[in-house]
Coordinates of C-alpha atoms and ligand atoms in Angstrom, one line a residue:
X1 CA 5.3 -7.1 9.4
X2 CA 8.4 -6.1 11.4
X3 CA 12.2 -5.5 10.8
X4 CA 13.3 -7.7 13.4
X5 CA 15.9 -9.3 11.0
X6 CA 18.6 -10.3 13.3
X7 CA 18.5 -13.6 11.8
X8 CA 19.0 -11.8 8.1
X9 CA 20.8 -14.3 6.0
X10 CA 24.2 -13.2 5.6
X11 CA 24.0 -13.8 1.6
X12 CA 21.0 -13.3 -0.1
X13 CA 19.1 -16.4 -0.9
X14 CA 20.0 -18.0 -4.3
X15 CA 15.9 -17.9 -4.8
X16 CA 14.6 -14.5 -3.9
X17 CA 11.4 -14.0 -2.2
X18 CA 8.3 -14.0 -4.6
X19 CA 8.7 -14.8 -8.2
X20 CA 11.0 -16.5 -10.4
X21 CA 10.8 -13.8 -13.0
X22 CA 13.2 -11.7 -10.7
X23 CA 16.6 -13.5 -10.2
X24 CA 20.2 -13.6 -10.7
X25 CA 21.5 -14.8 -14.1
X26 CA 25.2 -15.2 -14.8
X27 CA 25.6 -13.3 -11.2
X28 CA 23.7 -10.3 -12.6
X29 CA 20.0 -9.7 -11.0
X30 CA 17.5 -9.6 -13.8
X31 CA 13.8 -8.7 -14.1
X32 CA 13.0 -11.3 -16.9
X33 CA 15.1 -10.8 -19.7
X34 CA 16.5 -7.4 -18.5
X35 CA 19.5 -6.8 -16.6
X36 CA 18.8 -4.2 -13.7
X37 CA 22.1 -2.6 -14.2
X38 CA 21.9 -1.8 -17.4
X39 CA 18.3 -0.2 -16.9
X40 CA 19.7 1.6 -14.1
X41 CA 22.5 2.9 -16.2
X42 CA 19.7 3.8 -18.9
X43 CA 17.2 5.4 -16.4
X44 CA 19.1 6.6 -13.6
X45 CA 18.1 5.7 -9.8
X46 CA 15.7 5.5 -7.9
X47 CA 14.0 3.3 -10.4
X48 CA 11.0 0.9 -10.3
X49 CA 11.2 -2.1 -12.6
X50 CA 8.2 -4.3 -12.8
X51 CA 7.8 -7.7 -14.5
X52 CA 4.8 -8.4 -16.7
X53 CA 4.9 -12.1 -16.6
X54 CA 5.1 -12.0 -12.7
X55 CA 1.9 -10.1 -12.5
X56 CA 0.1 -12.2 -15.2
X57 CA 1.6 -15.3 -13.1
X58 CA -0.3 -13.8 -10.1
X59 CA -3.4 -13.3 -11.7
X60 CA -3.3 -16.7 -13.1
X61 CA -3.2 -18.3 -9.6
X62 CA -6.6 -16.5 -8.9
X63 CA -8.1 -17.7 -12.5
X64 CA -7.1 -21.3 -11.6
X65 CA -8.8 -21.0 -8.4
X66 CA -11.8 -19.8 -10.0
X67 CA -12.0 -21.8 -13.0
X68 CA -15.7 -22.8 -13.8
X69 CA -17.1 -20.4 -12.0
X70 CA -18.9 -16.9 -12.7
X71 CA -16.1 -14.8 -11.1
X72 CA -14.8 -11.1 -11.5
X73 CA -11.3 -10.2 -10.5
X74 CA -11.2 -6.4 -9.6
X75 CA -7.8 -5.4 -9.2
X76 CA -7.4 -3.1 -6.1
X77 CA -5.6 -0.4 -8.0
X78 CA -4.5 1.5 -4.9
X79 CA -1.9 -1.1 -4.8
X80 CA -0.3 0.3 -8.0
X81 CA -2.1 2.4 -10.4
X82 CA 0.5 3.4 -13.0
X83 CA -1.4 3.5 -16.1
X84 CA 0.7 0.6 -18.0
X85 CA -0.2 -1.6 -14.9
X86 CA -3.8 -0.9 -15.1
X87 CA -3.6 -1.2 -19.2
X88 CA -2.0 -4.7 -18.7
X89 CA -4.9 -5.9 -16.2
X90 CA -7.6 -4.5 -18.4
X91 CA -6.3 -6.3 -21.3
X92 CA -6.4 -9.4 -19.3
X93 CA -10.0 -8.9 -18.6
X94 CA -9.9 -7.6 -15.1
X95 CA -12.0 -5.5 -13.3
X96 CA -10.7 -2.6 -11.0
X97 CA -11.6 -1.7 -7.3
X98 CA -11.3 1.8 -7.2
X99 CA -11.4 4.3 -3.9
X100 CA -11.6 7.7 -5.5
X101 CA -12.7 9.6 -8.5
X102 CA -8.8 9.8 -9.5
X103 CA -8.7 6.3 -9.7
X104 CA -11.9 6.2 -12.0
X105 CA -10.1 8.7 -14.3
X106 CA -7.0 6.5 -14.5
X107 CA -9.0 3.3 -15.1
X108 CA -10.7 5.3 -18.0
X109 CA -7.5 6.7 -19.2
X110 CA -6.1 3.1 -19.3
X111 CA -8.8 1.7 -21.3
X112 CA -10.7 -0.2 -18.5
X113 CA -14.0 -1.5 -18.6
X114 CA -16.3 0.9 -16.3
X115 CA -18.8 -1.6 -16.0
X116 CA -16.3 -3.8 -14.1
X117 CA -15.3 -1.0 -11.7
X118 CA -16.6 -1.2 -8.2
X119 CA -16.3 1.8 -5.9
X120 CA -15.2 1.2 -2.5
X121 CA -14.2 3.8 0.3
X122 CA -15.9 5.4 3.4
X123 CA -15.9 8.8 2.1
X124 CA -17.1 9.3 -1.6
X125 CA -18.0 12.8 -2.4
X126 CA -21.1 13.6 -4.1
X127 CA -19.3 14.7 -7.5
X128 CA -17.2 11.2 -7.2
X129 CA -20.5 9.5 -7.1
X130 CA -22.1 11.4 -9.8
X131 CA -19.1 11.0 -12.2
X132 CA -19.1 7.2 -11.5
X133 CA -22.8 7.0 -12.5
X134 CA -22.3 8.9 -15.4
X135 CA -19.3 6.7 -16.3
X136 CA -21.5 3.5 -15.7
X137 CA -19.5 2.1 -13.1
X138 CA -20.7 -1.7 -12.2
X139 CA -21.2 -1.2 -8.5
X140 CA -21.0 0.9 -5.3
X141 CA -19.5 -0.6 -2.2
X142 CA -21.7 1.4 0.5
X143 CA -19.8 1.9 3.5
X144 CA -22.5 3.4 5.7
X145 CA -26.2 4.2 6.2
X146 CA -25.6 7.9 5.8
X147 CA -23.6 7.1 2.3
X148 CA -26.6 5.1 1.1
X149 CA -28.9 8.1 1.6
X150 CA -26.5 10.5 -0.2
X151 CA -26.2 8.0 -3.1
X152 CA -29.6 7.7 -3.4
X153 CA -30.1 11.4 -3.8
X154 CA -27.6 11.9 -6.1
X155 CA -28.5 8.9 -8.5
X156 CA -32.2 10.2 -8.3
X157 CA -31.3 13.6 -9.3
X158 CA -29.5 12.2 -12.2
X159 CA -32.1 10.0 -13.3
X160 CA -29.7 7.1 -13.0
X161 CA -30.1 3.6 -10.9
X162 CA -27.1 3.0 -8.8
X163 CA -26.1 -0.5 -7.9
X164 CA -25.2 -1.3 -4.7
X165 CA -23.5 -3.9 -2.4
X166 CA -23.0 -3.1 1.2
X167 CA -19.6 -3.6 2.7
X168 CA -20.4 -5.4 6.2
X169 CA -17.6 -5.8 8.9
X170 CA -17.4 -9.2 9.9
X171 CA -15.5 -8.4 12.9
X172 CA -12.7 -11.0 12.4
X173 CA -9.0 -10.2 13.1
X174 CA -6.7 -10.8 10.0
X175 CA -3.9 -11.1 12.2
X176 CA -1.8 -8.4 10.5
X177 CA -0.5 -5.0 11.2
X178 CA -3.0 -3.0 13.1
X179 CA -2.8 0.0 10.2
X180 CA -3.9 -2.4 7.6
X181 CA -6.6 -4.6 9.5
X182 CA -10.1 -3.5 8.6
X183 CA -12.4 -5.8 9.4
X184 CA -12.5 -5.5 13.2
X185 CA -15.3 -3.7 15.1
X186 CA -13.1 -0.8 16.3
X187 CA -12.3 0.0 12.6
X188 CA -14.1 2.7 10.4
X189 CA -14.9 0.4 7.7
X190 CA -18.1 -1.1 6.3
X191 CA -21.6 -1.3 8.4
X192 CA -21.4 -3.7 11.5
X193 CA -22.9 -7.2 11.1
X194 CA -25.8 -6.2 13.7
X195 CA -26.9 -3.5 11.7
X196 CA -26.5 -5.1 8.1
X197 CA -30.1 -6.5 7.5
X198 CA -31.4 -3.0 8.7
X199 CA -29.1 -1.2 6.2
X200 CA -30.3 -3.7 3.2
X201 CA -33.8 -3.2 4.0
X202 CA -33.2 0.8 3.9
X203 CA -31.3 0.1 0.8
X204 CA -33.9 -1.9 -1.0
X205 CA -36.7 1.0 -0.1
X206 CA -34.7 4.1 -1.3
X207 CA -35.2 5.2 -4.6
X208 CA -32.0 5.3 -7.1
X209 CA -30.7 2.3 -5.8
X210 CA -30.6 -1.2 -6.9
X211 CA -29.1 -3.7 -4.4
X212 CA -27.0 -6.3 -6.3
X213 CA -24.4 -7.6 -3.6
X214 CA -22.6 -8.1 -0.5
X215 CA -18.9 -7.1 0.3
X216 CA -16.3 -7.6 2.8
X217 CA -12.6 -6.7 3.1
X218 CA -10.7 -7.5 6.6
X219 CA -7.2 -6.3 5.9
X220 CA -4.1 -6.7 4.1
X221 CA -1.0 -8.8 4.0
X222 CA -3.0 -11.7 5.3
X223 CA -1.0 -14.8 5.5
X224 CA -3.3 -17.1 7.2
X225 CA -6.6 -18.7 5.8
X226 CA -8.3 -19.1 8.9
X227 CA -9.5 -15.4 8.7
X228 CA -10.9 -15.7 5.3
X229 CA -12.7 -18.7 6.1
X230 CA -14.0 -17.1 9.4
X231 CA -15.3 -13.9 7.4
X232 CA -16.6 -16.1 5.0
X233 CA -19.0 -18.0 7.5
X234 CA -20.1 -14.5 8.8
X235 CA -20.9 -13.1 5.4
X236 CA -22.8 -16.2 4.3
X237 CA -25.0 -16.0 7.5
X238 CA -25.8 -12.6 6.5
X239 CA -26.6 -13.6 3.0
X240 CA -29.3 -16.1 4.2
X241 CA -30.8 -13.4 6.6
X242 CA -30.8 -10.7 3.9
X243 CA -32.2 -13.3 1.3
X244 CA -35.0 -14.4 3.7
X245 CA -36.1 -11.0 4.0
X246 CA -36.9 -10.9 0.4
X247 CA -33.6 -9.1 -1.0
X248 CA -31.6 -11.1 -3.4
X249 CA -28.0 -11.3 -3.6
X250 CA -26.7 -11.6 -6.7
X251 CA -23.0 -11.2 -6.1
X252 CA -20.5 -11.8 -3.1
X253 CA -17.2 -9.7 -2.9
X254 CA -14.6 -11.2 -0.5
X255 CA -12.5 -8.3 -1.1
X256 CA -8.4 -8.3 -1.2
X257 CA -6.1 -9.0 1.4
X258 CA -3.7 -12.0 0.5
X259 CA -0.4 -11.4 1.5
X260 CA 3.0 -12.0 -0.3
X261 CA 6.5 -12.9 0.8
X262 CA 8.4 -10.2 1.9
X263 CA 10.8 -12.0 4.2
X264 CA 10.0 -15.9 4.2
X265 CA 6.2 -15.3 4.7
X266 CA 4.3 -18.0 3.6
X267 CA 0.8 -17.1 2.6
X268 CA -1.3 -19.5 1.0
X269 CA -1.5 -19.5 -2.7
X270 CA -4.4 -18.1 -4.5
X271 CA -5.6 -21.0 -5.9
X272 CA -5.0 -23.5 -3.0
X273 CA -6.9 -20.6 -0.7
X274 CA -9.8 -20.4 -3.2
X275 CA -10.2 -24.0 -3.5
X276 CA -10.9 -24.2 0.3
X277 CA -12.9 -21.1 0.4
X278 CA -15.2 -22.4 -2.7
X279 CA -15.6 -25.8 -1.1
X280 CA -16.9 -24.0 1.9
X281 CA -19.1 -21.8 -0.5
X282 CA -20.5 -24.9 -2.0
X283 CA -21.3 -26.7 1.3
X284 CA -23.4 -23.6 2.3
X285 CA -25.1 -23.5 -1.3
X286 CA -23.8 -20.3 -2.5
X287 CA -21.2 -21.6 -4.9
X288 CA -23.3 -20.8 -8.0
X289 CA -23.4 -16.9 -7.0
X290 CA -21.4 -14.5 -9.1
X291 CA -18.1 -13.9 -6.9
X292 CA -15.9 -10.8 -6.7
X293 CA -12.5 -10.3 -5.3
X294 CA -10.4 -7.0 -5.0
X295 CA -6.9 -8.2 -4.6
X296 CA -4.1 -5.5 -4.8
X297 CA -0.9 -6.4 -3.4
X298 CA -0.9 -9.9 -4.4
X299 CA -1.0 -9.4 -7.9
X300 CA 1.6 -6.7 -8.1
X301 CA 3.9 -6.6 -4.8
X302 CA 6.4 -9.4 -5.7
X303 CA 6.6 -8.4 -9.4
X304 CA 8.4 -5.1 -8.6
X305 CA 12.0 -3.9 -7.5
X306 CA 13.1 -0.4 -6.8
X307 CA 16.7 -0.2 -7.8
X308 CA 18.9 2.6 -5.8
X309 CA 22.4 3.9 -5.7
X310 CA 24.7 3.8 -3.0
X311 CA 25.6 7.3 -2.3
X312 CA 27.7 7.3 0.9
X313 CA 28.7 4.9 3.6
X314 CA 29.0 6.3 7.2
X315 CA 30.5 4.0 9.7
X316 CA 29.5 4.9 13.1
X317 CA 30.2 3.7 16.7
X318 CA 26.7 2.1 17.4
X319 CA 25.9 1.3 13.6
X320 CA 26.9 1.7 10.1
X321 CA 24.8 3.8 7.7
X322 CA 24.6 2.9 3.9
X323 CA 23.0 6.3 2.6
X324 CA 21.2 5.5 -0.7
X325 CA 19.3 7.7 -3.1
X326 CA 16.0 6.1 -2.7
X327 CA 14.1 7.2 0.4
X328 CA 10.8 7.3 2.5
X329 CA 9.2 9.3 -0.3
X330 CA 9.9 6.6 -2.7
X331 CA 9.5 3.6 -0.3
X332 CA 7.2 4.7 2.2
X333 CA 6.4 1.2 3.7
X334 CA 9.4 0.8 6.3
X335 CA 8.7 4.3 7.9
X336 CA 5.0 3.7 8.2
X337 CA 4.5 0.3 9.2
X338 CA 7.9 -0.9 10.1
X339 CA 7.6 -3.3 7.1
X340 CA 10.5 -5.4 6.1
X341 CA 11.7 -5.4 2.2
X342 CA 14.7 -7.4 1.1
X343 CA 17.8 -5.5 -0.1
X344 CA 20.1 -7.0 -2.4
X345 CA 22.8 -6.3 -4.5
X346 CA 22.6 -6.2 -8.3
X347 CA 25.9 -8.3 -8.8
X348 CA 25.3 -11.5 -6.8
X349 CA 27.5 -11.7 -3.5
X350 CA 30.1 -14.3 -3.6
X351 CA 30.9 -14.2 0.0
X352 CA 29.4 -13.2 3.2
X353 CA 29.3 -9.8 3.7
X354 CA 31.4 -8.7 7.0
X355 CA 29.4 -5.6 7.8
X356 CA 25.9 -4.7 8.7
X357 CA 24.2 -1.2 7.8
X358 CA 21.2 0.6 8.3
X359 CA 19.9 1.4 4.7
X360 CA 18.5 5.1 4.7
X361 CA 17.5 7.6 2.4
X362 CA 18.3 11.3 2.1
X363 CA 15.4 12.6 3.6
X364 CA 15.7 14.8 6.7
X365 CA 13.7 12.4 9.3
X366 CA 15.3 9.8 11.3
X367 CA 12.2 7.8 10.2
X368 CA 13.5 7.5 6.6
X369 CA 14.9 4.0 6.6
X370 CA 14.5 1.2 4.2
X371 CA 16.0 -1.5 6.0
X372 CA 17.9 -2.1 9.4
X373 CA 21.0 -4.1 10.2
X374 CA 21.4 -5.5 6.8
X375 CA 24.5 -7.5 5.8
X376 CA 26.2 -5.9 2.7
X377 CA 29.0 -6.0 1.0
X378 CA 29.0 -2.4 -0.5
X379 CA 30.8 0.4 -1.6
X380 CA 29.7 4.0 -2.8
X381 CA 28.3 3.8 -6.3
X382 CA 27.2 0.2 -6.0
X383 CA 23.5 -0.3 -6.8
X384 CA 21.0 -2.3 -4.8
X385 CA 17.3 -3.8 -5.4
X386 CA 14.8 -3.3 -2.8
X387 CA 12.4 -6.1 -3.3
X388 CA 8.7 -6.8 -3.1
X389 CA 8.4 -3.1 -4.1
X390 CA 5.5 -3.8 -6.6
X391 CA 2.7 -2.7 -4.3
X392 CA 2.1 0.3 -2.1
X393 CA 5.5 1.8 -2.9
X394 CA 5.1 4.1 -5.9
X395 CA 1.4 4.6 -5.4
X396 CA 2.2 5.9 -1.9
X397 CA 5.2 8.0 -2.8
X398 CA 5.5 11.6 -2.4
X399 CA 7.2 14.6 -3.1
X400 CA 8.5 15.4 0.5
X401 CA 11.9 17.5 0.5
X402 CA 10.9 18.5 -3.0
X403 CA 12.1 15.1 -4.3
X404 CA 10.7 14.2 -7.8
X405 CA 8.8 10.9 -8.1
X406 CA 11.2 7.7 -9.6
X407 CA 10.7 6.5 -13.1
X408 CA 9.0 3.3 -13.8
X409 CA 9.9 0.6 -16.3
X410 CA 7.9 -2.5 -17.2
X411 CA 9.8 -5.4 -18.5
X412 CA 8.2 -7.9 -20.7
X413 CA 10.7 -10.6 -21.8
X414 CA 13.9 -9.0 -23.2
X415 CA 11.8 -5.6 -23.8
X416 CA 11.8 -2.8 -21.3
X417 CA 9.3 0.1 -21.5
X418 CA 9.7 3.4 -19.8
X419 CA 6.0 3.8 -18.3
X420 CA 6.6 6.8 -16.4
X421 CA 9.2 9.4 -16.6
X422 CA 11.2 10.6 -13.8
X423 CA 10.0 13.8 -12.3
X424 CA 11.9 16.9 -12.4
X425 CA 11.8 19.7 -9.7
X426 CA 9.8 21.7 -11.9
X427 CA 7.1 19.0 -12.1
X428 CA 6.8 19.0 -8.4
X429 CA 5.7 22.7 -8.1
X430 CA 3.9 22.9 -11.5
X431 CA 0.6 23.6 -9.9
X432 CA 2.0 26.1 -7.2
X433 CA 1.4 30.1 -7.9
X434 CA 3.3 33.1 -6.6
X435 CA 1.6 35.9 -4.8
X436 CA 1.5 38.9 -7.0
X437 CA 4.5 41.0 -6.4
Ligands
LIG501 N1 -10.1 -3.9 -1.2 C1 -10.3 -3.0 -0.2 C2 -11.6 -2.3 0.1 C3 -9.2 -2.2 0.3 O1 -9.3 -1.3 1.3 C4 -7.9 -2.7 -0.1 C5 -6.8 -2.5 0.7 C6 -8.0 -3.8 -1.1 C7 -9.2 -4.2 -1.5 C8 -6.6 -4.5 -1.3 O2 -5.8 -5.2 -0.5 P1 -4.7 -5.9 -0.7 O3 -4.9 -7.1 -1.6 O4 -3.7 -5.1 -1.6 O5 -4.2 -6.2 0.5 N2 -0.4 0.6 2.4 C9 -0.7 -0.7 3.0 C10 -1.8 -1.3 2.6 C11 -3.3 -0.6 2.6 C12 -4.3 -1.4 2.2 C13 -5.7 -0.7 2.0 N3 -6.7 -1.5 1.3 C14 0.9 -1.4 2.8 O6 1.3 -0.9 2.3 O7 0.9 -2.5 3.4

């Protein structure tokens, strides 16, 4: 995850990263059957466009991996929590991994099944716990001993039973960006391996709780298999210990984290990864358990693009800037993690570009960049597509600089559905209150 793209290709690759559903056809960039230029004409820019087929294809890879198993795929909706995206995964039979009461309300609004919801996160409030219990969610992924005590009290008071799984921290290095590593000892997440058994014993003794599973999540944008295998071994060691202490574990949740192709990255395919993990699970005698996973990015990341218009070219002594109408409030990943997103023209380039540009947005911060030293043949008014923008872009967007959030379109074959209207300035301050005059 870095933007050191000195070796960036001069021409956009014929096959764009990630999915065959986003490709040039007749020289024009399409998402499935829809030309992005036509969508940008109809809905203006910046505009997020998603491919339904790409999302379902990504889901199918997991499904193939789990064929014949008792498994539940809980989409980690923080990656992209737009209602229509949730609706699509709910209709496909997915559960959801949520991290706030707000996400639960989105699942319910999109027609998701609360019984397939698991609630992760280190800082659940009492009100969030109560609402989740009333909605009948499937499981709380408890992240600390203190949280266990509070959940027990909230459930007892409500006369309900909270099904719990404890998130254990397997202390493995996922070899990814430090901000998105979560399974190391120094992270705020989960209960340490050493404290896990005692925490389970405490959970089993508390009123209002029913221990049902164990959970881990080691990080995000993981492109190697080894961290998963290591984490699995560590979790299975604990499962044996906990069960030997007389506490049955019905499900094992291995979290999310599988990476996608941003810049020639080659993460394992979900089905290949899982066939190896399942072989290991079988070898250790746990293959018959209910398995759960929480993939986010790998289901939606490569399924989306952000279309943006070039506002100005600004040649400089040291570098050239290409100023576009999308910014760090729409696409926060480069500013936050120095993340790379490919940027390609909507009309396929016919010849190598002579100039390199830093592609930047209008926000008043030097950190507001989207790509550095990109070779582009562009003029003001041209439109570009920022690729692999289906995950952690719209869901992390903000109104900084009082910029309304972009519109979103979901393409299904030749049909394009507007799934989020562009925010007007008035929408961005609708909840604010003037002082009495
Ligand atoms: N489960 C838990 C408990 C998580 O914390 C996360 C992500 C996931 C599942 C899903 O992980 P995924 O399959 O999407 O890698 N904003 C960052 C990524 C933050 C990930 C946070 N947790 C980015 O843009 O790269």
